[in-house]
Tab-separated table of C-alpha atoms in Angstrom:
chain	number	residue	atom	x	y	z
A	10	MET	CA	1.626	-2.252	15.031
A	11	ASN	CA	-0.350	0.578	16.678
A	12	ALA	CA	1.044	3.063	14.174
A	13	ALA	CA	0.022	0.819	11.289
A	14	LEU	CA	-3.473	0.439	12.743
A	15	VAL	CA	-3.925	4.208	13.107
A	16	VAL	CA	-2.635	4.802	9.583
A	17	GLU	CA	-4.819	2.126	7.999
A	18	ALA	CA	-7.878	3.358	9.900
A	19	LEU	CA	-7.271	6.901	8.619
A	20	LYS	CA	-6.842	5.638	5.054
A	21	LEU	CA	-10.107	3.671	5.143
A	22	ARG	CA	-12.012	6.469	6.877
A	23	ARG	CA	-10.958	8.997	4.237
A	24	SER	CA	-11.286	6.695	1.256
A	25	PRO	CA	-14.263	7.319	-1.039
A	26	VAL	CA	-14.533	3.557	-1.623
A	27	GLY	CA	-14.960	2.893	2.118
A	28	LEU	CA	-17.554	5.634	2.387
A	29	LEU	CA	-19.524	4.448	-0.645
A	30	ALA	CA	-19.459	0.821	0.495
A	31	THR	CA	-20.689	1.815	3.962
A	32	CYS	CA	-23.518	3.849	2.418
A	33	ALA	CA	-24.399	0.996	0.046
A	34	LEU	CA	-24.508	-1.546	2.871
A	35	LEU	CA	-26.450	0.591	5.359
A	36	ALA	CA	-28.489	3.210	3.506
A	37	GLY	CA	-28.821	0.968	0.437
A	38	THR	CA	-30.260	-1.927	2.437
A	39	LEU	CA	-32.672	0.300	4.351
A	40	LEU	CA	-33.823	2.072	1.183
A	41	LEU	CA	-34.444	-1.274	-0.526
A	42	LEU	CA	-36.414	-2.493	2.487
A	43	GLY	CA	-38.418	0.732	2.436
A	44	GLY	CA	-39.047	0.293	-1.289
A	45	ILE	CA	-40.172	-3.332	-0.894
A	46	THR	CA	-42.485	-2.306	1.958
A	47	ALA	CA	-44.009	0.508	-0.125
A	48	ALA	CA	-44.558	-1.861	-3.069
A	49	VAL	CA	-46.201	-4.473	-0.819
A	50	VAL	CA	-48.460	-1.802	0.727
A	51	GLU	CA	-49.479	-0.749	-2.783
A	52	GLY	CA	-50.204	-4.383	-3.599
A	53	ASN	CA	-47.629	-4.724	-6.407
A	54	PRO	CA	-48.090	-8.420	-7.361
A	55	GLN	CA	-44.646	-8.829	-9.005
A	56	ILE	CA	-42.764	-7.543	-5.955
A	57	ILE	CA	-44.936	-9.561	-3.591
A	58	ALA	CA	-44.212	-12.713	-5.593
A	59	LYS	CA	-40.477	-12.070	-5.769
A	60	ALA	CA	-40.063	-10.958	-2.164
A	61	GLY	CA	-41.356	-14.245	-0.733
A	62	PRO	CA	-41.197	-14.152	3.080
A	63	ALA	CA	-40.104	-10.505	2.908
A	64	ALA	CA	-43.524	-9.546	1.528
A	65	SER	CA	-45.195	-9.725	4.901
A	66	LEU	CA	-45.784	-6.328	6.524
A	67	ASP	CA	-44.417	-7.151	9.972
A	68	TRP	CA	-41.148	-7.765	11.789
A	69	SER	CA	-40.650	-11.211	10.248
A	70	GLY	CA	-41.038	-9.807	6.721
A	71	LEU	CA	-38.667	-6.936	7.453
A	72	THR	CA	-35.908	-9.075	8.972
A	73	ALA	CA	-36.279	-11.703	6.229
A	74	GLY	CA	-35.922	-8.949	3.617
A	75	ALA	CA	-32.817	-7.576	5.344
A	76	ALA	CA	-31.255	-11.053	5.405
A	77	GLN	CA	-32.062	-11.554	1.689
A	78	ILE	CA	-30.518	-8.227	0.669
A	79	THR	CA	-27.427	-8.773	2.829
A	80	SER	CA	-26.966	-12.324	1.504
A	81	ALA	CA	-27.110	-11.112	-2.077
A	82	GLY	CA	-25.152	-7.869	-1.901
A	83	ALA	CA	-22.847	-7.668	1.084
A	84	LEU	CA	-20.140	-9.969	-0.307
A	85	ILE	CA	-19.675	-7.624	-3.273
A	86	ALA	CA	-19.354	-4.536	-1.057
A	87	PHE	CA	-16.945	-6.241	1.362
A	88	GLY	CA	-14.848	-7.696	-1.454
A	89	VAL	CA	-14.542	-4.349	-3.225
A	90	VAL	CA	-13.380	-2.653	-0.019
A	91	LEU	CA	-10.756	-5.360	0.604
A	92	ALA	CA	-9.591	-5.155	-3.009
A	93	TRP	CA	-9.274	-1.394	-2.581
A	94	MET	CA	-7.412	-1.570	0.730
A	95	PHE	CA	-4.754	-3.921	-0.647
A	96	GLY	CA	-4.820	-3.123	-4.363
A	97	ARG	CA	-4.637	0.662	-4.054
A	98	GLU	CA	-1.065	0.409	-2.719
A	99	PHE	CA	-0.059	-1.101	-6.073
A	100	ALA	CA	-2.382	1.048	-8.191
A	101	ASP	CA	-1.270	4.323	-6.562
A	102	GLY	CA	2.383	3.223	-6.323
A	103	THR	CA	2.363	3.812	-2.561
A	104	ILE	CA	3.696	0.294	-1.996
A	105	THR	CA	7.259	1.655	-2.324
A	106	GLY	CA	6.628	3.759	0.785
A	107	LEU	CA	5.767	0.621	2.759
A	108	PHE	CA	9.309	-0.745	2.428
A	109	ALA	CA	12.320	0.267	4.544
A	110	LEU	CA	10.092	0.972	7.557
A	111	PRO	CA	10.426	-0.083	11.196
A	112	VAL	CA	6.995	-1.686	10.818
A	113	SER	CA	7.200	-4.934	8.856
A	114	ARG	CA	5.006	-5.396	5.801
A	115	GLY	CA	3.463	-8.465	7.387
A	116	ARG	CA	2.265	-6.299	10.259
A	117	ILE	CA	1.008	-3.647	7.862
A	118	ALA	CA	-1.046	-6.341	6.097
A	119	LEU	CA	-2.407	-7.569	9.430
A	120	ALA	CA	-3.218	-3.965	10.386
A	121	LYS	CA	-5.185	-3.612	7.146
A	122	LEU	CA	-7.096	-6.797	7.935
A	123	ALA	CA	-7.696	-5.692	11.532
A	124	VAL	CA	-9.077	-2.332	10.375
A	125	TYR	CA	-11.221	-4.133	7.802
A	126	ALA	CA	-12.506	-6.486	10.518
A	127	GLY	CA	-13.315	-3.496	12.735
A	128	TRP	CA	-15.224	-1.845	9.898
A	129	VAL	CA	-17.139	-5.079	9.143
A	130	LEU	CA	-18.037	-5.334	12.841
A	131	LEU	CA	-19.256	-1.734	12.851
A	132	VAL	CA	-21.440	-2.359	9.786
A	133	SER	CA	-22.668	-5.644	11.300
A	134	ILE	CA	-23.861	-3.843	14.426
A	135	THR	CA	-25.224	-0.743	12.700
A	136	LEU	CA	-27.244	-2.590	10.038
A	137	PRO	CA	-29.530	-4.497	12.485
A	138	LEU	CA	-29.963	-1.283	14.486
A	139	GLY	CA	-31.046	0.463	11.293
A	140	VAL	CA	-33.509	-2.340	10.517
A	141	LEU	CA	-34.831	-2.073	14.074
A	142	ALA	CA	-35.309	1.684	13.671
A	143	LEU	CA	-37.054	1.161	10.318
A	144	GLY	CA	-39.415	-1.416	11.855
A	145	LEU	CA	-40.318	0.943	14.671
A	146	LEU	CA	-40.814	3.748	12.144
A	147	LEU	CA	-43.126	1.526	10.105
A	148	GLY	CA	-45.198	0.913	13.258
A	149	TYR	CA	-44.460	-2.818	13.678
A	150	GLY	CA	-44.643	-2.392	17.450
A	151	HIS	CA	-42.477	-3.624	20.270
A	152	PRO	CA	-40.038	-6.291	18.969
A	153	GLY	CA	-40.464	-9.702	20.574
A	154	ALA	CA	-37.854	-12.378	21.321
A	155	GLU	CA	-37.962	-13.845	17.779
A	156	VAL	CA	-37.331	-10.404	16.275
A	157	TRP	CA	-34.268	-9.950	18.474
A	158	ARG	CA	-33.028	-13.396	17.389
A	159	SER	CA	-33.526	-12.436	13.719
A	160	LEU	CA	-31.630	-9.184	14.249
A	161	ALA	CA	-28.796	-11.079	15.970
A	162	ARG	CA	-28.705	-13.491	13.006
A	163	LEU	CA	-28.527	-10.497	10.642
A	164	CYS	CA	-25.588	-9.165	12.655
A	165	LEU	CA	-23.747	-12.496	12.437
A	166	LEU	CA	-24.658	-12.923	8.756
A	167	THR	CA	-23.085	-9.541	7.952
A	168	ALA	CA	-19.954	-10.301	9.984
A	169	LEU	CA	-19.508	-13.757	8.440
A	170	THR	CA	-20.066	-12.389	4.927
A	171	GLY	CA	-17.245	-9.940	5.672
A	172	ALA	CA	-15.090	-12.882	6.751
A	173	ALA	CA	-15.966	-14.824	3.590
A	174	ALA	CA	-14.533	-12.004	1.468
A	175	ALA	CA	-11.040	-12.432	3.027
A	176	PRO	CA	-9.516	-14.400	0.091
A	177	VAL	CA	-9.813	-11.184	-1.954
A	178	ALA	CA	-6.938	-9.672	0.073
A	179	TRP	CA	-4.659	-12.590	-0.742
A	180	VAL	CA	-5.429	-12.704	-4.472
A	181	THR	CA	-5.095	-8.908	-4.761
A	182	THR	CA	-1.636	-9.143	-3.181
A	183	LEU	CA	-0.493	-12.027	-5.382
A	184	ALA	CA	-1.742	-10.300	-8.530
A	185	ARG	CA	-0.711	-6.816	-7.264
A	186	SER	CA	-3.834	-5.523	-8.903
A	187	LEU	CA	-6.972	-3.824	-7.677
A	188	LEU	CA	-8.933	-5.139	-10.647
A	189	ALA	CA	-7.879	-8.701	-9.846
A	190	GLY	CA	-9.355	-8.171	-6.390
A	191	VAL	CA	-12.646	-6.945	-7.835
A	192	GLY	CA	-12.642	-9.891	-10.252
A	193	THR	CA	-12.061	-12.282	-7.352
A	194	THR	CA	-15.021	-10.747	-5.533
A	195	ILE	CA	-17.270	-11.481	-8.499
A	196	LEU	CA	-15.857	-15.011	-8.685
A	197	LEU	CA	-16.632	-15.566	-4.979
A	198	VAL	CA	-20.237	-14.450	-5.520
A	199	VAL	CA	-20.587	-16.808	-8.513
A	200	LEU	CA	-19.032	-19.694	-6.557
A	201	ALA	CA	-21.458	-19.092	-3.691
A	202	GLN	CA	-24.422	-19.186	-6.089
A	203	VAL	CA	-23.181	-22.320	-7.831
A	204	GLY	CA	-22.586	-23.986	-4.453
A	205	VAL	CA	-26.150	-23.268	-3.380
A	206	LEU	CA	-27.614	-24.497	-6.677
A	207	ALA	CA	-25.503	-27.656	-6.463
A	208	GLY	CA	-26.893	-28.322	-2.993
A	209	SER	CA	-23.541	-28.120	-1.210
A	210	GLY	CA	-23.975	-24.570	0.115
A	211	GLY	CA	-23.827	-25.568	3.765
A	212	TRP	CA	-20.283	-26.884	3.336
A	213	LEU	CA	-19.261	-23.937	1.184
A	214	PRO	CA	-17.869	-21.198	3.473
A	215	LEU	CA	-18.928	-18.531	0.975
A	216	ALA	CA	-22.604	-19.562	1.007
A	217	ALA	CA	-23.081	-21.054	4.475
A	218	PRO	CA	-23.779	-17.751	6.323
A	219	ALA	CA	-26.546	-16.778	3.866
A	220	LEU	CA	-28.168	-20.226	3.964
A	221	TRP	CA	-28.001	-20.187	7.768
A	222	ALA	CA	-29.617	-16.739	8.089
A	223	LEU	CA	-32.284	-17.309	5.416
A	224	SER	CA	-33.349	-20.606	7.004
A	225	GLY	CA	-33.726	-18.992	10.409
A	226	GLY	CA	-30.648	-20.840	11.658
A	227	GLN	CA	-31.972	-24.298	10.691
A	228	ALA	CA	-30.217	-25.309	7.446
A	229	VAL	CA	-26.588	-24.920	8.512
A	230	ASP	CA	-24.904	-26.274	11.622
A	231	PRO	CA	-22.225	-24.467	13.691
A	232	VAL	CA	-19.384	-26.578	12.265
A	233	GLN	CA	-20.302	-25.481	8.736
A	234	LEU	CA	-20.456	-21.846	9.879
A	235	ALA	CA	-17.048	-22.211	11.551
A	236	LEU	CA	-15.593	-23.081	8.135
A	237	THR	CA	-16.230	-19.469	7.092
A	238	VAL	CA	-14.150	-18.252	10.038
A	239	ALA	CA	-11.448	-20.797	9.170
A	240	LEU	CA	-11.402	-19.547	5.566
A	241	ALA	CA	-10.889	-15.983	6.834
A	242	LEU	CA	-8.055	-17.022	9.166
A	243	VAL	CA	-6.271	-19.016	6.456
A	244	SER	CA	-6.662	-16.110	4.019
A	245	ALA	CA	-5.309	-13.646	6.603
A	246	THR	CA	-2.265	-15.870	7.223
A	247	LEU	CA	-1.604	-16.241	3.500
A	248	THR	CA	-1.987	-12.495	2.968
A	249	GLY	CA	0.402	-11.645	5.827
A	250	THR	CA	2.959	-14.122	4.479
A	251	ALA	CA	2.620	-12.773	0.926
A	252	TRP	CA	3.218	-9.235	2.182
A	253	SER	CA	6.242	-10.321	4.229
A	254	ARG	CA	7.809	-11.950	1.156
A	255	LEU	CA	6.861	-9.193	-1.248
A	256	GLN	CA	9.499	-7.899	-3.655
A	257	LEU	CA	9.117	-5.105	-6.181
A	258	ASP	CA	10.359	-7.227	-9.053
A	259	ARG	CA	7.656	-6.430	-11.581
B	7	MET	CA	26.815	2.219	6.871
B	8	LEU	CA	25.746	0.649	3.561
B	9	SER	CA	27.794	-1.863	1.631
B	10	PHE	CA	27.311	-4.055	-1.417
B	11	HIS	CA	29.599	-7.044	-1.898
B	12	GLY	CA	29.333	-8.926	-5.184
B	13	VAL	CA	25.629	-8.231	-5.455
B	14	THR	CA	23.788	-9.603	-8.458
B	15	ARG	CA	20.125	-9.349	-9.284
B	16	ALA	CA	18.990	-10.319	-12.761
B	17	PHE	CA	15.567	-10.087	-14.360
B	18	ARG	CA	14.030	-12.216	-17.071
B	19	THR	CA	14.239	-9.219	-19.416
B	20	GLY	CA	18.026	-9.340	-19.154
B	21	ALA	CA	18.281	-6.122	-17.175
B	22	GLY	CA	19.492	-5.994	-13.601
B	23	VAL	CA	22.763	-5.434	-11.774
B	24	HIS	CA	25.847	-7.649	-11.718
B	25	ARG	CA	28.533	-8.138	-9.081
B	26	LEU	CA	28.148	-4.713	-7.521
B	27	THR	CA	30.672	-3.878	-4.810
B	28	PHE	CA	30.876	-0.526	-3.051
B	29	GLN	CA	30.657	1.049	0.374
B	30	LEU	CA	29.008	4.160	1.718
B	31	GLY	CA	30.317	5.557	4.980
B	32	GLU	CA	29.121	8.031	7.604
B	33	GLY	CA	29.020	11.647	6.489
B	34	GLU	CA	29.575	10.683	2.861
B	35	ILE	CA	27.503	11.647	-0.162
B	36	VAL	CA	27.793	9.179	-3.004
B	37	ALA	CA	26.067	9.858	-6.307
B	38	LEU	CA	25.074	7.238	-8.850
B	39	ILE	CA	24.957	8.237	-12.459
B	40	GLY	CA	24.163	6.256	-15.569
B	41	LEU	CA	21.899	6.149	-18.571
B	42	ASN	CA	18.290	5.036	-18.269
B	43	GLY	CA	18.190	1.308	-17.569
B	44	ALA	CA	21.738	1.259	-16.208
B	45	GLY	CA	20.517	-0.238	-12.920
B	46	LYS	CA	20.391	2.762	-10.584
B	47	THR	CA	16.865	2.103	-9.348
B	48	THR	CA	17.533	-1.641	-9.026
B	49	LEU	CA	20.582	-0.874	-6.884
B	50	MET	CA	18.515	1.392	-4.653
B	51	ARG	CA	15.726	-1.173	-4.376
B	52	LEU	CA	18.302	-3.747	-3.307
B	53	ALA	CA	19.616	-1.345	-0.663
B	54	LEU	CA	16.112	-0.830	0.720
B	55	GLY	CA	15.031	-4.475	0.769
B	56	MET	CA	12.536	-3.981	-2.052
B	57	LEU	CA	14.455	-6.638	-3.968
B	58	ARG	CA	16.527	-9.526	-2.678
B	59	ALA	CA	19.993	-10.195	-4.086
B	60	GLN	CA	20.452	-13.456	-5.988
B	61	GLN	CA	24.154	-13.407	-5.225
B	62	GLY	CA	26.312	-11.363	-2.872
B	63	THR	CA	25.482	-9.478	0.295
B	64	VAL	CA	23.909	-6.102	1.016
B	65	ARG	CA	24.815	-4.855	4.496
B	66	LEU	CA	23.105	-2.050	6.353
B	67	PHE	CA	24.584	-0.708	9.581
B	68	GLY	CA	27.030	-3.641	9.467
B	69	ARG	CA	24.409	-6.385	9.233
B	70	PRO	CA	23.227	-8.373	6.219
B	71	LEU	CA	19.761	-7.182	5.166
B	72	PRO	CA	17.922	-10.444	5.884
B	73	SER	CA	19.065	-10.356	9.531
B	74	LEU	CA	18.591	-6.607	10.025
B	75	PRO	CA	16.217	-5.897	12.940
B	76	THR	CA	13.032	-4.225	11.704
B	77	ALA	CA	13.580	-1.327	14.127
B	78	ALA	CA	16.808	-0.393	12.309
B	79	TRP	CA	14.792	0.866	9.346
B	80	SER	CA	13.740	3.877	11.446
B	81	GLU	CA	17.242	5.225	10.691
B	82	VAL	CA	16.629	5.129	6.945
B	83	GLY	CA	14.918	7.728	4.778
B	84	ALA	CA	14.185	6.937	1.156
B	85	LEU	CA	12.425	8.147	-1.931
B	86	VAL	CA	12.661	5.802	-4.897
B	87	GLU	CA	11.544	6.590	-8.451
B	88	ARG	CA	8.843	9.158	-7.706
B	89	SER	CA	6.968	10.680	-4.839
B	90	THR	CA	3.984	8.547	-3.924
B	91	ALA	CA	1.441	9.465	-1.308
B	92	TYR	CA	-2.237	8.879	-0.677
B	93	PRO	CA	-4.114	11.149	-3.119
B	94	GLU	CA	-7.246	11.613	-1.005
B	95	LEU	CA	-5.269	12.731	2.057
B	96	THR	CA	-3.829	16.174	2.685
B	97	VAL	CA	-0.139	17.032	2.675
B	98	ALA	CA	-0.115	17.211	6.487
B	99	GLU	CA	-1.877	13.851	6.792
B	100	ASN	CA	0.547	12.204	4.396
B	101	LEU	CA	3.522	13.569	6.316
B	102	ASP	CA	1.941	12.412	9.563
B	103	ILE	CA	1.498	8.911	8.133
B	104	ALA	CA	5.207	8.796	7.242
B	105	ARG	CA	6.078	10.046	10.740
B	106	ARG	CA	3.883	7.503	12.497
B	107	LEU	CA	5.238	4.579	10.486
B	108	ARG	CA	8.808	5.609	11.298
B	109	GLY	CA	8.063	6.323	14.950
B	110	GLY	CA	9.034	10.017	14.864
B	111	ALA	CA	7.889	12.698	17.299
B	112	ARG	CA	4.865	14.801	16.339
B	113	HIS	CA	6.852	18.026	15.951
B	114	VAL	CA	8.916	16.689	13.036
B	115	VAL	CA	5.977	17.182	10.692
B	116	THR	CA	5.723	20.872	11.550
B	117	ALA	CA	9.478	21.245	11.147
B	118	ALA	CA	9.404	19.475	7.763
B	119	ILE	CA	6.539	21.660	6.541
B	120	THR	CA	8.580	24.745	7.383
B	121	ALA	CA	11.849	23.367	6.022
B	122	TRP	CA	10.350	22.370	2.675
B	123	GLN	CA	8.189	25.518	2.456
B	124	LEU	CA	4.940	23.573	2.374
B	125	ASP	CA	3.074	25.952	4.734
B	126	GLN	CA	0.571	27.026	2.062
B	127	LEU	CA	-0.124	23.440	1.032
B	128	THR	CA	-0.659	21.605	4.332
B	129	ASP	CA	-4.444	21.299	3.927
B	130	ARG	CA	-4.340	20.605	0.190
B	131	ARG	CA	-5.070	17.077	-0.945
B	132	TYR	CA	-2.041	15.380	-2.444
B	133	ARG	CA	-3.844	14.678	-5.743
B	134	THR	CA	-4.296	18.417	-6.344
B	135	LEU	CA	-0.558	19.187	-6.166
B	136	SER	CA	1.771	19.832	-9.084
B	137	GLN	CA	4.570	17.333	-9.766
B	138	GLY	CA	7.121	19.659	-8.202
B	139	ASN	CA	5.105	20.073	-5.019
B	140	ARG	CA	4.491	16.326	-4.856
B	141	GLN	CA	8.227	15.786	-5.027
B	142	ARG	CA	8.767	18.251	-2.166
B	143	VAL	CA	6.193	16.356	-0.083
B	144	GLY	CA	7.966	13.088	-0.895
B	145	LEU	CA	11.329	14.529	0.116
B	146	ALA	CA	9.886	15.980	3.324
B	147	ALA	CA	8.373	12.579	4.197
B	148	ALA	CA	11.651	10.794	3.487
B	149	LEU	CA	13.867	13.171	5.447
B	150	GLN	CA	11.707	14.584	8.247
B	151	HIS	CA	12.844	12.005	10.810
B	152	GLN	CA	16.535	12.917	10.365
B	153	PRO	CA	17.665	9.505	9.055
B	154	ARG	CA	21.264	8.261	9.339
B	155	LEU	CA	21.051	6.733	5.879
B	156	VAL	CA	19.414	8.633	3.024
B	157	VAL	CA	18.596	6.935	-0.287
B	158	LEU	CA	17.127	9.170	-2.968
B	159	ASP	CA	16.455	8.228	-6.571
B	160	GLU	CA	16.572	11.263	-8.861
B	161	PRO	CA	15.345	13.576	-6.090
B	162	SER	CA	15.628	16.786	-8.100
B	163	ASN	CA	13.125	15.570	-10.714
B	164	ALA	CA	10.356	18.131	-11.265
B	165	LEU	CA	11.773	20.483	-8.628
B	166	ASP	CA	11.995	24.198	-9.340
B	167	PRO	CA	15.390	25.911	-8.882
B	168	ALA	CA	14.476	27.128	-5.386
B	169	SER	CA	13.570	23.606	-4.305
B	170	VAL	CA	16.790	22.244	-5.802
B	171	LEU	CA	18.664	24.656	-3.545
B	172	LEU	CA	16.622	23.447	-0.562
B	173	LEU	CA	17.417	19.854	-1.435
B	174	ARG	CA	21.108	20.543	-1.855
B	175	ALA	CA	21.294	22.370	1.491
B	176	GLU	CA	19.396	19.585	3.238
B	177	LEU	CA	21.617	16.808	1.869
B	178	LEU	CA	24.790	18.677	2.800
B	179	ARG	CA	23.386	19.369	6.259
B	180	ARG	CA	22.474	15.698	6.732
B	181	ALA	CA	25.959	14.611	5.637
B	182	ARG	CA	27.628	17.104	8.001
B	183	ALA	CA	25.511	15.614	10.786
B	184	GLY	CA	27.028	12.205	9.980
B	185	ALA	CA	24.385	10.724	7.712
B	186	ALA	CA	25.341	8.652	4.694
B	187	VAL	CA	23.648	9.789	1.498
B	188	LEU	CA	23.173	7.730	-1.668
B	189	VAL	CA	21.622	9.735	-4.472
B	190	SER	CA	21.065	9.087	-8.160
B	191	SER	CA	20.679	11.797	-10.731
B	192	HIS	CA	20.843	12.681	-14.398
B	193	HIS	CA	22.015	16.196	-13.540
B	194	LEU	CA	25.792	15.925	-13.646
B	195	ASP	CA	26.375	19.497	-12.516
B	196	GLU	CA	24.149	18.975	-9.513
B	197	VAL	CA	25.876	15.805	-8.339
B	198	ALA	CA	29.259	17.438	-8.876
B	199	ARG	CA	28.255	20.142	-6.410
B	200	ILE	CA	27.354	17.832	-3.556
B	201	ALA	CA	28.866	14.371	-4.014
B	202	ASP	CA	32.095	13.194	-2.433
B	203	ARG	CA	32.199	10.347	-4.962
B	204	VAL	CA	30.331	9.790	-8.198
B	205	LEU	CA	29.864	6.138	-9.176
B	206	LEU	CA	29.297	5.313	-12.823
B	207	LEU	CA	26.814	2.581	-13.588
B	208	ASN	CA	26.496	1.108	-17.055
B	209	ALA	CA	24.515	-1.949	-18.160
B	210	GLY	CA	24.108	-3.057	-14.560
B	211	ARG	CA	27.797	-2.820	-13.685
B	212	LEU	CA	29.774	-0.298	-11.687
B	213	ILE	CA	32.463	0.830	-14.093
B	214	GLY	CA	34.320	3.266	-11.844
B	215	THR	CA	34.089	6.788	-10.541
B	216	LEU	CA	33.802	10.088	-12.336
B	217	ASP	CA	36.244	12.862	-11.545
B	218	THR	CA	33.975	15.819	-10.821
B	219	THR	CA	36.838	18.337	-10.885
B	220	GLY	CA	37.389	17.907	-14.632
B	221	PRO	CA	36.470	20.688	-17.110
B	222	ASP	CA	33.750	18.848	-19.064
B	223	LEU	CA	31.701	16.414	-17.020
B	224	GLU	CA	29.333	15.424	-19.812
B	225	ARG	CA	32.155	14.575	-22.168
B	226	ALA	CA	33.989	12.586	-19.500
B	227	PHE	CA	30.756	10.724	-18.688
B	228	PHE	CA	29.961	9.750	-22.268
B	229	GLU	CA	33.549	8.735	-22.999
B	230	ARG	CA	33.516	6.369	-20.039
B	231	ILE	CA	30.210	4.889	-21.153
B	232	ARG	CA	31.379	4.482	-24.746
B	233	THR	CA	34.652	2.874	-23.695
B	234	ASP	CA	32.789	0.426	-21.447
B	235	ASP	CA	30.293	-0.442	-24.187
B	236	GLU	CA	33.125	-1.126	-26.648
B	237	LEU	CA	34.949	-3.240	-24.098
B	238	ARG	CA	31.875	-5.337	-23.401
B	239	ARG	CA	31.139	-5.793	-27.086
B	240	ALA	CA	34.720	-6.948	-27.647
B	241	GLN	CA	34.374	-9.499	-24.831
B	242	GLU	CA	31.091	-10.923	-26.106
B	243	PRO	CA	31.417	-14.214	-27.984
B	244	ALA	CA	31.024	-13.778	-31.711
């Protein structure tokens, strides 16, 4: 298992998709926050209207903006990376090299998911730190207790959004297609939006983390949030099983 | 070391292999020859657990494949269809990945780089290599851990004459060391040089062996295929 972990970590670290997704999640979010701040300072009425709580030039506006951007965009970035990690083995034909090995395919799949989880955790920790640095740079002063709570919520929101993308790994494996994984990512985003519009977002594991973070932890209870973790665990089990049973028959 | 007993695997397209029975022992080189679609790759995929048999038993190291301990696969080296490696990684990194997954010592990568004359390419990304060099990397990855069972599907594809010589020497060396080698090829002269037995595969069935000491291998090959085709056609219901 250790060998598989090292190998999967190297593959993600050197993959352009992993690098681009990391940049999009970290630098992209911070640049957007900087852009929103600049527009609010200039008094742009359209941006101020659209940004809502994020339009305030203080810590609460900054953390609300970060939560909004992460809620809207992170699922796409996480889903694309998962689709790449699993789908590239079929697209590049490297899946044949993952047979006849003393490491089972089930373990290789779990190693992929473990490396993905590690990467999500890294992004989840780095993003709030980046927002903190941006706030200090913008001169918002010493962060108080509520700011730290908002940053902690941002960290958990990012991690849970990463967990919500887990079904992408399973569908990519079943379809043996990178594009199917990307398509599933888009479907998950649409389902999350529809769930929120239908008023059932709190019970929808795909939407619950965003609703929880955007409401300051009020709109969603811990049981509903735990469903997101359950979805990730079920998806990981299904993915591991699918890899164990995999045959190259098509 | 490897045995097939009545192994059948059919596909919806009608292709596949039917009631295959053969054995491959220690120190033996067995070549598989047949036309495209004869079932060579399917047979190799069955041997490597990439496909499961619908009937019959594939045994590796004396044990049926489904009950083979995962660790036993460290004794197997394989390259099926074409060399595949991670395009964004270098040659050395790809070889190191293969080594790590098979549990080999670190020095085997250096030895493989020397043996397959990849010294000038170690830091090159795999995607920048020519087909011939990719094949050499694939062969190095498959054989660097000195496997006891070698399964290679058309390994001389895209290789230059010098690399073909390297491959031939390596397979003979592995067999002398006691490894069992199963290799498929379209190059009849090449298999005649190295194989102890040449199995003929046609329409998914093993139809016998080819005598490699005869004067005209190609003619003998095509006559066997034609005879088998005529026999099958005669047996088909009208």
